[in-house]
PDB file of C-alpha atoms in Angstrom:
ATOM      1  CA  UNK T   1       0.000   0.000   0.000  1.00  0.00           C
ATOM      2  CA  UNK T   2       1.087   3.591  -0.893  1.00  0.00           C
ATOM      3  CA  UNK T   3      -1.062   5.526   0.970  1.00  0.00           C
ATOM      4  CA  UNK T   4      -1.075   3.731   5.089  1.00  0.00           C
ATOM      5  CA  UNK T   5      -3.571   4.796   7.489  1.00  0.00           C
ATOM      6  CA  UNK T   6      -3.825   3.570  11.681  1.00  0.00           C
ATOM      7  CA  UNK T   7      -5.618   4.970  13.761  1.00  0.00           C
ATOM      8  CA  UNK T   8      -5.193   6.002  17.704  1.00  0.00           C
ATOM      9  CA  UNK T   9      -8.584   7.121  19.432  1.00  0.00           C
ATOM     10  CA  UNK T  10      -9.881  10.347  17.802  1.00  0.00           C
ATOM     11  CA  UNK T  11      -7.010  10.211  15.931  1.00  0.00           C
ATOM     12  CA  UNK T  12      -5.567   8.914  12.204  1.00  0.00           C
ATOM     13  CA  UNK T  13      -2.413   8.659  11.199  1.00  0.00           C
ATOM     14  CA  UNK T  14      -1.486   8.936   7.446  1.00  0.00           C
ATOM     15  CA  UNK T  15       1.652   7.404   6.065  1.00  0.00           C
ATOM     16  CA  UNK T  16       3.113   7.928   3.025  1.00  0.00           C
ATOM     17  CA  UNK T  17       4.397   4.638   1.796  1.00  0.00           C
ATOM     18  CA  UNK T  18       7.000   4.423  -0.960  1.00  0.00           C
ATOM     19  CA  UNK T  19      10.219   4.731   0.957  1.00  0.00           C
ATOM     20  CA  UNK T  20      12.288   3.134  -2.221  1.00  0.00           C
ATOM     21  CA  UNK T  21      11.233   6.147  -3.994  1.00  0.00           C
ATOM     22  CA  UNK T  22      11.366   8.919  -1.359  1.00  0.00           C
ATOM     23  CA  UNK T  23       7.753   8.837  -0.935  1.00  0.00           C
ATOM     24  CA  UNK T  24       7.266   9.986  -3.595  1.00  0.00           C
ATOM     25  CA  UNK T  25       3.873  10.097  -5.059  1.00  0.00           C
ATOM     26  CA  UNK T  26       2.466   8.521  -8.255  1.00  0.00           C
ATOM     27  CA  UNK T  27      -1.154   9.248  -9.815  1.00  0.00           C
ATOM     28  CA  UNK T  28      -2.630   6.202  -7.850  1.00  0.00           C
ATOM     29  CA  UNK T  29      -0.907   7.019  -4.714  1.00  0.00           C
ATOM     30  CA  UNK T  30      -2.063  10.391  -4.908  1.00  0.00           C
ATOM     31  CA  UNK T  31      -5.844   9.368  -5.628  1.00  0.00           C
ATOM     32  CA  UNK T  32      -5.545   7.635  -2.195  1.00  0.00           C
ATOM     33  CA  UNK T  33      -4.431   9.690  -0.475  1.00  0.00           C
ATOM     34  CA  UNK T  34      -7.216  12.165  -1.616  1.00  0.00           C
ATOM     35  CA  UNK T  35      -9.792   9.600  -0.835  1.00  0.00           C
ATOM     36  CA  UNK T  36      -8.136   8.961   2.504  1.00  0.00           C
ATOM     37  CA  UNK T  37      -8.276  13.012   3.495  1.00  0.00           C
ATOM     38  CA  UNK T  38     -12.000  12.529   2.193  1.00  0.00           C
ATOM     39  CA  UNK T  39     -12.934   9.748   4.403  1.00  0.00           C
ATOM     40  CA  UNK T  40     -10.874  11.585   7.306  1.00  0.00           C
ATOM     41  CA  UNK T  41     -13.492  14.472   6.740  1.00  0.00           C
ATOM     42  CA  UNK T  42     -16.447  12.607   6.903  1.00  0.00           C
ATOM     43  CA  UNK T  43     -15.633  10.171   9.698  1.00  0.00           C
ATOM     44  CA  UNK T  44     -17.544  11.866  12.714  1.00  0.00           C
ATOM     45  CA  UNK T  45     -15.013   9.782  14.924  1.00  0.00           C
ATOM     46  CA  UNK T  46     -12.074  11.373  14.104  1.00  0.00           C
ATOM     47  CA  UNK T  47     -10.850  14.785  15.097  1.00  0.00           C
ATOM     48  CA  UNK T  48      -6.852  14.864  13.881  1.00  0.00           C
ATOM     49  CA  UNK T  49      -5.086  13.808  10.898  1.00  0.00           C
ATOM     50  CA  UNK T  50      -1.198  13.144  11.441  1.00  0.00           C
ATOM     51  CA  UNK T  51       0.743  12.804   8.108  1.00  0.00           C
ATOM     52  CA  UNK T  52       3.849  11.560   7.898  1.00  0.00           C
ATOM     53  CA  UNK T  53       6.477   9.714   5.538  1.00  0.00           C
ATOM     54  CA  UNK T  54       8.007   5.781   5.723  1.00  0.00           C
ATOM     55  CA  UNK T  55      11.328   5.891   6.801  1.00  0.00           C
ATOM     56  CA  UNK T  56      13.992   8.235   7.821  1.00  0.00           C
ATOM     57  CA  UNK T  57      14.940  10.174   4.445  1.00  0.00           C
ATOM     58  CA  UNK T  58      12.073  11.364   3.176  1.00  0.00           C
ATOM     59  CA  UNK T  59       8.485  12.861   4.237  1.00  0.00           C
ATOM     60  CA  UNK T  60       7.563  13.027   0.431  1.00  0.00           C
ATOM     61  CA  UNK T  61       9.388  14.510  -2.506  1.00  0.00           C
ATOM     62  CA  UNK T  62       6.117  15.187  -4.314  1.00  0.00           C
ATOM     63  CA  UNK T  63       5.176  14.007  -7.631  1.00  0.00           C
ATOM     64  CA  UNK T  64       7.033  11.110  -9.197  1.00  0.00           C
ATOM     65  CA  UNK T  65       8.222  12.335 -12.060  1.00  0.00           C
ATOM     66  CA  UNK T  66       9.081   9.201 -13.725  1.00  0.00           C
ATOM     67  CA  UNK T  67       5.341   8.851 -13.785  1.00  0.00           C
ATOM     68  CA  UNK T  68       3.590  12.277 -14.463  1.00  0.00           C
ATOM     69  CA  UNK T  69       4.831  12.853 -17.718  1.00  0.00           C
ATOM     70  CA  UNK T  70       2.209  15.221 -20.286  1.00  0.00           C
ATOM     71  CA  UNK T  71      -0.517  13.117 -21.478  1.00  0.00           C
ATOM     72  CA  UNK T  72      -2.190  12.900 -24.514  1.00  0.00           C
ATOM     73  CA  UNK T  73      -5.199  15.035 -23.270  1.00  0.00           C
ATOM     74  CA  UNK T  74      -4.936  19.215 -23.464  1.00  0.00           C
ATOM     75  CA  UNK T  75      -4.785  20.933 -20.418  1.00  0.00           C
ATOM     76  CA  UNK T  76      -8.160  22.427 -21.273  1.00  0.00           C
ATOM     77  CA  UNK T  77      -9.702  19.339 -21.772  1.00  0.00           C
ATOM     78  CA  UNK T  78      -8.454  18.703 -17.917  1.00  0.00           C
ATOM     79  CA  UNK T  79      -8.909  21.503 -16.909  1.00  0.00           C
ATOM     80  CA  UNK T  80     -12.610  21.893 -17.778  1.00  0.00           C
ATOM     81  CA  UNK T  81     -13.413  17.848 -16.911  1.00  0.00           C
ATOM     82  CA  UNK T  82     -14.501  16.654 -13.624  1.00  0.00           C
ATOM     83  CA  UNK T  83     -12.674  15.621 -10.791  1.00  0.00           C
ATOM     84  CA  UNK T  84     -11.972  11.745 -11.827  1.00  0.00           C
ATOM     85  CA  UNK T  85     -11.306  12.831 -15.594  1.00  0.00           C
ATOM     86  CA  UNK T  86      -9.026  15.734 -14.908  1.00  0.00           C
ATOM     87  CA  UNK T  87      -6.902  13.601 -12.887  1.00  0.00           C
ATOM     88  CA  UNK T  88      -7.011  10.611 -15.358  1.00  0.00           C
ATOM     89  CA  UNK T  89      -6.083  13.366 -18.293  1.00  0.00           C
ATOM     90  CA  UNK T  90      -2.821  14.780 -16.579  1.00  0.00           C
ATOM     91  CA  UNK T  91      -3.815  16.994 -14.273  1.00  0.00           C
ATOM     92  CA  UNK T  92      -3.176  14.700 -11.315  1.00  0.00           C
ATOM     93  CA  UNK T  93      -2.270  17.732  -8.967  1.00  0.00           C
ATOM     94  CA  UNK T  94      -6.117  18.032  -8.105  1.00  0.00           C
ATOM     95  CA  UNK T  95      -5.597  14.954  -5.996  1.00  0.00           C
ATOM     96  CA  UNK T  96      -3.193  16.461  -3.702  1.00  0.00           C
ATOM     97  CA  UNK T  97      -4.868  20.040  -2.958  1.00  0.00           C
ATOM     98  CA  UNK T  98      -5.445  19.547   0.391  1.00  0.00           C
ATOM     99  CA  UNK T  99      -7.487  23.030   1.178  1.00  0.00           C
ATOM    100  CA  UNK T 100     -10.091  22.086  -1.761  1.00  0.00           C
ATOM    101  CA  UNK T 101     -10.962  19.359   0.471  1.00  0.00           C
ATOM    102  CA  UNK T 102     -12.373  21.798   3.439  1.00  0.00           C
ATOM    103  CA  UNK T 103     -11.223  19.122   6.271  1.00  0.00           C
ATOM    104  CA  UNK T 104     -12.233  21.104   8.645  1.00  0.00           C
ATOM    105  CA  UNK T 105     -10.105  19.137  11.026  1.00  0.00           C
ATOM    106  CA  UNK T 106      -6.646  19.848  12.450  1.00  0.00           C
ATOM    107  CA  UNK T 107      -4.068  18.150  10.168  1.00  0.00           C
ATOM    108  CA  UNK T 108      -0.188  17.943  11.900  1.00  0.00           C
ATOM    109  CA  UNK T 109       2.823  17.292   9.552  1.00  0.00           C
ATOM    110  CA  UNK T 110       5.136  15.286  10.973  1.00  0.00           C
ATOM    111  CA  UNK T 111       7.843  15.764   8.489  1.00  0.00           C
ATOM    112  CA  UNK T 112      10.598  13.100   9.299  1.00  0.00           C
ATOM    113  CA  UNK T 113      12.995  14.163   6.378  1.00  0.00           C
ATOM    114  CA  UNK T 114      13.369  15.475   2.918  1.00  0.00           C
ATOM    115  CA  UNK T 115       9.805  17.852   1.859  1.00  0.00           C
ATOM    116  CA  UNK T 116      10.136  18.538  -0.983  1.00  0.00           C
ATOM    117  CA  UNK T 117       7.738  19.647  -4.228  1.00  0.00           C
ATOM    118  CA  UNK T 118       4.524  18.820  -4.000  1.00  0.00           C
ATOM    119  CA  UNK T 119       5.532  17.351  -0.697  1.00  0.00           C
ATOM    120  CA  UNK T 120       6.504  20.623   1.061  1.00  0.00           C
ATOM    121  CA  UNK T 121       3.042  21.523  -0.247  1.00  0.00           C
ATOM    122  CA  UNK T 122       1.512  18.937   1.454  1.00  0.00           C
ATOM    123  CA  UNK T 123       2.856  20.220   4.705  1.00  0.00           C
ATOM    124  CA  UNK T 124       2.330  23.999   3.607  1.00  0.00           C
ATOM    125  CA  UNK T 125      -1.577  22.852   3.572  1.00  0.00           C
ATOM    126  CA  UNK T 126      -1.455  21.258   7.167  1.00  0.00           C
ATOM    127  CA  UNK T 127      -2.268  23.148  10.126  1.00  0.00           C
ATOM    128  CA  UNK T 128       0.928  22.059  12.449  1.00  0.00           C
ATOM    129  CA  UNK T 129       4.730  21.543  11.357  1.00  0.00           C
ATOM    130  CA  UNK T 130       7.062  19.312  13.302  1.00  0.00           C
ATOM    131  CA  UNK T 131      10.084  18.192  11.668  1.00  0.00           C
ATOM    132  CA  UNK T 132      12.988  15.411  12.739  1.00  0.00           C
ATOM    133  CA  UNK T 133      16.718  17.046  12.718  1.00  0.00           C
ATOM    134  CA  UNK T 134      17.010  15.538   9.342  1.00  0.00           C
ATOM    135  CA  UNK T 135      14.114  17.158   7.865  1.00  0.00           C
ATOM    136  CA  UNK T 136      14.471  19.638   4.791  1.00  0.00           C
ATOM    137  CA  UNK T 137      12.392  21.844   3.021  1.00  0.00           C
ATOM    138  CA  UNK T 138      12.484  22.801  -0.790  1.00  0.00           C
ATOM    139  CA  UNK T 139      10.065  23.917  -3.948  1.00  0.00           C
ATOM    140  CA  UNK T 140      12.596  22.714  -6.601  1.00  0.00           C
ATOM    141  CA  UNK T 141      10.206  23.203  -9.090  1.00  0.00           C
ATOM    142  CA  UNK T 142      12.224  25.807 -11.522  1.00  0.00           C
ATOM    143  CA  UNK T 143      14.886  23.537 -12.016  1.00  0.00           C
ATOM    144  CA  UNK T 144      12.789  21.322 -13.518  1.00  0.00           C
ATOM    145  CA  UNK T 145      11.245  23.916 -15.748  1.00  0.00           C
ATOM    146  CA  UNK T 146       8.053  24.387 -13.731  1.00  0.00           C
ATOM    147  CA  UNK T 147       5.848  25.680 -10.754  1.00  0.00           C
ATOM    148  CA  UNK T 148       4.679  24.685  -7.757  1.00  0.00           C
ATOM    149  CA  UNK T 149       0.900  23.942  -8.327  1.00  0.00           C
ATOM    150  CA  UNK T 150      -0.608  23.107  -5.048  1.00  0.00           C
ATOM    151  CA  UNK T 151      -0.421  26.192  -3.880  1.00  0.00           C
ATOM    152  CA  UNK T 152       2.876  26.201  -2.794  1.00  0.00           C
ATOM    153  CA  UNK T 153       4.106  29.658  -3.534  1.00  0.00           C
ATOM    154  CA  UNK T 154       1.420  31.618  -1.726  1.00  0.00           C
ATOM    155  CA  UNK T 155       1.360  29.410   1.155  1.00  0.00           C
ATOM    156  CA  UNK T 156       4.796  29.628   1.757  1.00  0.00           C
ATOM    157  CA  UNK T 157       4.882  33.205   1.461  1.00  0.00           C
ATOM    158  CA  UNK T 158       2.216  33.525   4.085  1.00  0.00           C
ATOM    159  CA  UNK T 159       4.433  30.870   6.094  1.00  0.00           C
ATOM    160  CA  UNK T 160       7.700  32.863   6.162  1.00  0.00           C
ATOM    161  CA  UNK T 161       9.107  36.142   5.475  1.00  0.00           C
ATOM    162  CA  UNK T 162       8.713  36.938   1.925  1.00  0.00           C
ATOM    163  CA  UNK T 163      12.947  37.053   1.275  1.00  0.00           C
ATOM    164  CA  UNK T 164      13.063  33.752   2.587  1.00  0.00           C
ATOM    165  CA  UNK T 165       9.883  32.606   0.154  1.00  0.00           C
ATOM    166  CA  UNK T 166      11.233  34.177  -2.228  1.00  0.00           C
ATOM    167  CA  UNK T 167      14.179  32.952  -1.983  1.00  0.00           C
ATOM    168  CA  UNK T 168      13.888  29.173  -1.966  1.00  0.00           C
ATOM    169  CA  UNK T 169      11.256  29.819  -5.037  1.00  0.00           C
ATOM    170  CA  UNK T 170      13.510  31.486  -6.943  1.00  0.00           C
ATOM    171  CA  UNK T 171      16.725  29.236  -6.581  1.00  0.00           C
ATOM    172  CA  UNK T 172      15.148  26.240  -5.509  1.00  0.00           C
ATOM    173  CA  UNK T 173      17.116  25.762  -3.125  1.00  0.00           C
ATOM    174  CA  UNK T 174      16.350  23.791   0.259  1.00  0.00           C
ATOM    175  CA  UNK T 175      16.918  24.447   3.807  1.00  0.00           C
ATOM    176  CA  UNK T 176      17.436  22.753   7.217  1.00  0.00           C
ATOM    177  CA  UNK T 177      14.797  22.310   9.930  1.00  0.00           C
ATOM    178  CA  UNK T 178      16.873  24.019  12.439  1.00  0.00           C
ATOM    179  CA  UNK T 179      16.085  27.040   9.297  1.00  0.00           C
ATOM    180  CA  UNK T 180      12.829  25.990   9.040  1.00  0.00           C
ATOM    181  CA  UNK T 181      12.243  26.561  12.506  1.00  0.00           C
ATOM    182  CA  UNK T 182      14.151  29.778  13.340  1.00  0.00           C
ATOM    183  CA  UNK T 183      12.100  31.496  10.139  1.00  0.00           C
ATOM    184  CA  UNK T 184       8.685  29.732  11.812  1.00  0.00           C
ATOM    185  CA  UNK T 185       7.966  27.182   9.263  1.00  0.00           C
ATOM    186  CA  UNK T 186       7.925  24.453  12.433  1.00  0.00           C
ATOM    187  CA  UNK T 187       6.758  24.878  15.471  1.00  0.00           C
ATOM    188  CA  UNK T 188       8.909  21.942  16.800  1.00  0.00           C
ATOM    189  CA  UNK T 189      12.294  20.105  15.788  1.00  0.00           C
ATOM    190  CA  UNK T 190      13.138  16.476  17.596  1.00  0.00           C
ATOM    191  CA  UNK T 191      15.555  13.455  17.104  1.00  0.00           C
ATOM    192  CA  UNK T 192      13.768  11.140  14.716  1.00  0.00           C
ATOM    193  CA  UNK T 193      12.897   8.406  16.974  1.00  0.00           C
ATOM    194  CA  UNK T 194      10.754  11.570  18.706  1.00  0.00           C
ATOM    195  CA  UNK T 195       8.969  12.693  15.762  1.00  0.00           C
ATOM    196  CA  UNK T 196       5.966  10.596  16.163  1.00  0.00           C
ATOM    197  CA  UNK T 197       5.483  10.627  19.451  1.00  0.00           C
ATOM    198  CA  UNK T 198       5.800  14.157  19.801  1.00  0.00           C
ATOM    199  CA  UNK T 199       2.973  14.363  16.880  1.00  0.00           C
ATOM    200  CA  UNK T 200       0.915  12.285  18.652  1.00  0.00           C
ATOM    201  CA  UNK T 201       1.239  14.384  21.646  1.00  0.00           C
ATOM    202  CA  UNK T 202       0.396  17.258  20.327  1.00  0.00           C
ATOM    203  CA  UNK T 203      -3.221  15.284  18.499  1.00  0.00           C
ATOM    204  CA  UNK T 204      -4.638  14.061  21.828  1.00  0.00           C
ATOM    205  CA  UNK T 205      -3.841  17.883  23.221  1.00  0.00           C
ATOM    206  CA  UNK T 206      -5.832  18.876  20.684  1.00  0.00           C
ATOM    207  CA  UNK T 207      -8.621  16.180  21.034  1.00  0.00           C
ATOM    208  CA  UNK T 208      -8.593  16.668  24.679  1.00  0.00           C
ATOM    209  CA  UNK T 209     -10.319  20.494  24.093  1.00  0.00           C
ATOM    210  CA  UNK T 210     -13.533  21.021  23.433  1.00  0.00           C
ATOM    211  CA  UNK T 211     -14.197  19.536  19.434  1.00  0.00           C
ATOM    212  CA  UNK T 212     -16.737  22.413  18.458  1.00  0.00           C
ATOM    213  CA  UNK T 213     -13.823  25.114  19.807  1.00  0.00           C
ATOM    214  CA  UNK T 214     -11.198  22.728  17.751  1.00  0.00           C
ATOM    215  CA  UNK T 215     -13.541  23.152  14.754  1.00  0.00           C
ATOM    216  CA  UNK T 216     -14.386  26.542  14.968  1.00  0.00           C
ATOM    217  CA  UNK T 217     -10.559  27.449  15.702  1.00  0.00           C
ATOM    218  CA  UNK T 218      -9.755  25.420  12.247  1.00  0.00           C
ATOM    219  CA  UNK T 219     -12.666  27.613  10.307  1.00  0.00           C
ATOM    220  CA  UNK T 220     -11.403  30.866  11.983  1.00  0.00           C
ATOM    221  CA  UNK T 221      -8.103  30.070  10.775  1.00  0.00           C
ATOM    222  CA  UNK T 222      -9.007  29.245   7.223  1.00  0.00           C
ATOM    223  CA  UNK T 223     -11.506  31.788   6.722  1.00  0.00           C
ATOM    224  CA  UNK T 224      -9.799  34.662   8.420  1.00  0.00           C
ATOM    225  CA  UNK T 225      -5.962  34.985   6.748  1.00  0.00           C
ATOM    226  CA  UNK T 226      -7.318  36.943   4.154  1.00  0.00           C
ATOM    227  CA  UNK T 227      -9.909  39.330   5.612  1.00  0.00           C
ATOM    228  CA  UNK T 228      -9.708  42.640   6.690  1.00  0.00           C
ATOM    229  CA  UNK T 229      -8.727  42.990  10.553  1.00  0.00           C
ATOM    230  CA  UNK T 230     -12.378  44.683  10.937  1.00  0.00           C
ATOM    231  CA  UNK T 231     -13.968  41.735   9.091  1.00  0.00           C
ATOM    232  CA  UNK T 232     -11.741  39.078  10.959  1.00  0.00           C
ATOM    233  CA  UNK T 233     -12.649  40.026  14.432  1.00  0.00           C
ATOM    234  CA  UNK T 234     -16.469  40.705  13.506  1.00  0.00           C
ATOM    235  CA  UNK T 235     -16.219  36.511  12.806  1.00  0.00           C
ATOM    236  CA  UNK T 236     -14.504  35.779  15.549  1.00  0.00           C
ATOM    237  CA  UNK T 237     -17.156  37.449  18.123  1.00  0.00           C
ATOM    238  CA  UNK T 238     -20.077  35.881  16.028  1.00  0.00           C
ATOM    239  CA  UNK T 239     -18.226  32.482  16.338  1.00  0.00           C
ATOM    240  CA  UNK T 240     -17.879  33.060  19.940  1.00  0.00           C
ATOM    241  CA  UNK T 241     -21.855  33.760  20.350  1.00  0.00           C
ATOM    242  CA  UNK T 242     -22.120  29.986  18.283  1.00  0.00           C
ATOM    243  CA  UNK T 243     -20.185  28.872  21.070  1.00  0.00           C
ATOM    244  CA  UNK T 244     -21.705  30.776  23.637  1.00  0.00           C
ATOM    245  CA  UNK T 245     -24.571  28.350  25.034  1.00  0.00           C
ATOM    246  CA  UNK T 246     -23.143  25.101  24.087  1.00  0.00           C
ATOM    247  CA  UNK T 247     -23.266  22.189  26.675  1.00  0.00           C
ATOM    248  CA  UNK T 248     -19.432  21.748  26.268  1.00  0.00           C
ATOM    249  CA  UNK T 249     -18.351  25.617  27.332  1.00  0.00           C
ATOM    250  CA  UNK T 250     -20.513  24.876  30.291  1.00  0.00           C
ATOM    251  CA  UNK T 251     -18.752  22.076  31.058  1.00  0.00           C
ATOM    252  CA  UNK T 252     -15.355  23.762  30.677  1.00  0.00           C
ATOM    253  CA  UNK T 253     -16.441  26.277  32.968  1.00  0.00           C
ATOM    254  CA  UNK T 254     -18.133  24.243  35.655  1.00  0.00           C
ATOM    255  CA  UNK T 255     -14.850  21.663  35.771  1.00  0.00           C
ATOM    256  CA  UNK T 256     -12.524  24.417  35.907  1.00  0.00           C
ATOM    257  CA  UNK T 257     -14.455  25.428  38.991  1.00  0.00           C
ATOM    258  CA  UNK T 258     -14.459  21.755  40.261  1.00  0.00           C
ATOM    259  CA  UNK T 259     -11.080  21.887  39.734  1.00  0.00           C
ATOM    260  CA  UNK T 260     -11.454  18.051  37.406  1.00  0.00           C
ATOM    261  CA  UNK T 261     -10.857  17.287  33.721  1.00  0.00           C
ATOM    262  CA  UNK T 262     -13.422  18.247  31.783  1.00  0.00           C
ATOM    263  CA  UNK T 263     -15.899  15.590  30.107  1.00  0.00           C
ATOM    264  CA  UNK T 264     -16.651  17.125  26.397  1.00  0.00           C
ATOM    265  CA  UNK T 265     -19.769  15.221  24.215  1.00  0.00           C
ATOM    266  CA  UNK T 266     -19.638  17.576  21.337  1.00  0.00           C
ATOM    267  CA  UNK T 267     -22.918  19.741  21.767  1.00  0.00           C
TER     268      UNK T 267
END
């Protein structure tokens, strides 16, 4: 299997399986994986996605290129086709555009070595970046004549300063995670054997909090980067008032007074 998936409680864990080939990701593998994100959406159950790479060298170098050659199909023709066709007819980077997929559920990159491609994209479009000390982060994509085309240029320029964006864009070139993290592209860098564990930490954190705060925290986030300040802040206090009367922020407020864990049902 390409595409691995396990999961822990509220929480699934998302491998990317090709180790031999940097984890890198061929048209099938890369349908999976969509459908796996899908079924991660919809599964009422779960509350975190954790994605990570097989192995120690790689997190996922992004599209195999021995494999995504042009087809015989126009880009118009793909362009303008549905989902299943466009992919089928070359343009196979549909499958891996996380934020068309509105998730709406934390997603944690647990980046255990090289990123790079469509596979720094992958972790551009996840909510939390960890990285092992191996880790490195590129969008190589001009030296192989192209673009990134999962959004990866705006979303790292919203990630990091825009020298260092532009920067990497430009010349390709990659950089550390201990220069990932000092420019704030992780939150977190650990010894490999730590990477995991320290993602999984952070997913029952976040599945210990109340799930309608975790999922209105996730919409506020996505909805809000581009707004005006005025416009931002008027959805956060109506957001608040959706929150307002819930069972759970009662709940949070009469344990904190009981001094106990709170017990969360969702409602």
């Amino acid at each position: 299997m390409t595409i691995q998936t396990e999961r822990a409680g509220a929480t699934l864990i998302i491998r990317l399986n090709r180790p031999e080939a940097l984890n890198a990701l061929d048209v099938e593998a890369m349908r999976t994986l969509n459908q796996v994100l899908r079924d991660l959406r919809d599964d009422t159950t779960l509350a975190v996605g954790v994605i990570t790479g097989t192995g120690d060298r790689a997190f996922c170098t992004g599209a195999d290129l021995k494999k995504t050659l042009p087809p015989k199909a126009s880009f118009a023709q793909a362009y303008f086709a549905p989902y299943e066709q466009s992919v089928e007819d070359g343009l196979y980077v549909r499958a891996i555009t996380l934020s068309e997929l509105n998730i709406g559920k934390p997603l944690i990159a647990a980046v255990n070595g090289h990123a790079l491609g469509g596979g720094a994209e992958i972790a551009l479009d996840c909510d939390l970046r960890i990285a092992s000390e191996s880790a490195t982060f590129g969008l190589p994509e001009a030296r192989w004549a192209s673009v990134p085309a999962v959004g990866g240029v705006s979303k790292l320029l919203r990630a990091v300063p825009r020298a260092v964006a532009m920067k990497m864009i430009l010349t390709g070139d990659r950089i550390s995670a201990e220069e990932a993290h000092r420019v704030g592209l992780v939150s977190d860098v650990v010894p490999a054997d730590e990477l995991l564990p320290t993602a999984m930490k952070l997913a029952d954190r976040i599945t210990s909090n109340g799930p309608l705060a975790i999922k209105s925290l996730k919409a506020l986030a996505d909805r809000t980067q581009d707004m005006p300040l005025t416009q931002s802040v008027a959805l956060e206090q109506l957001m608040w008032g959706v929150l307002r009367d819930t069972d759970d922020r009662v709940e949070g407020r009469t344990a904190f007074a009981e001094r106990r864990p709170p017990e969360y049902h969702g409602r």
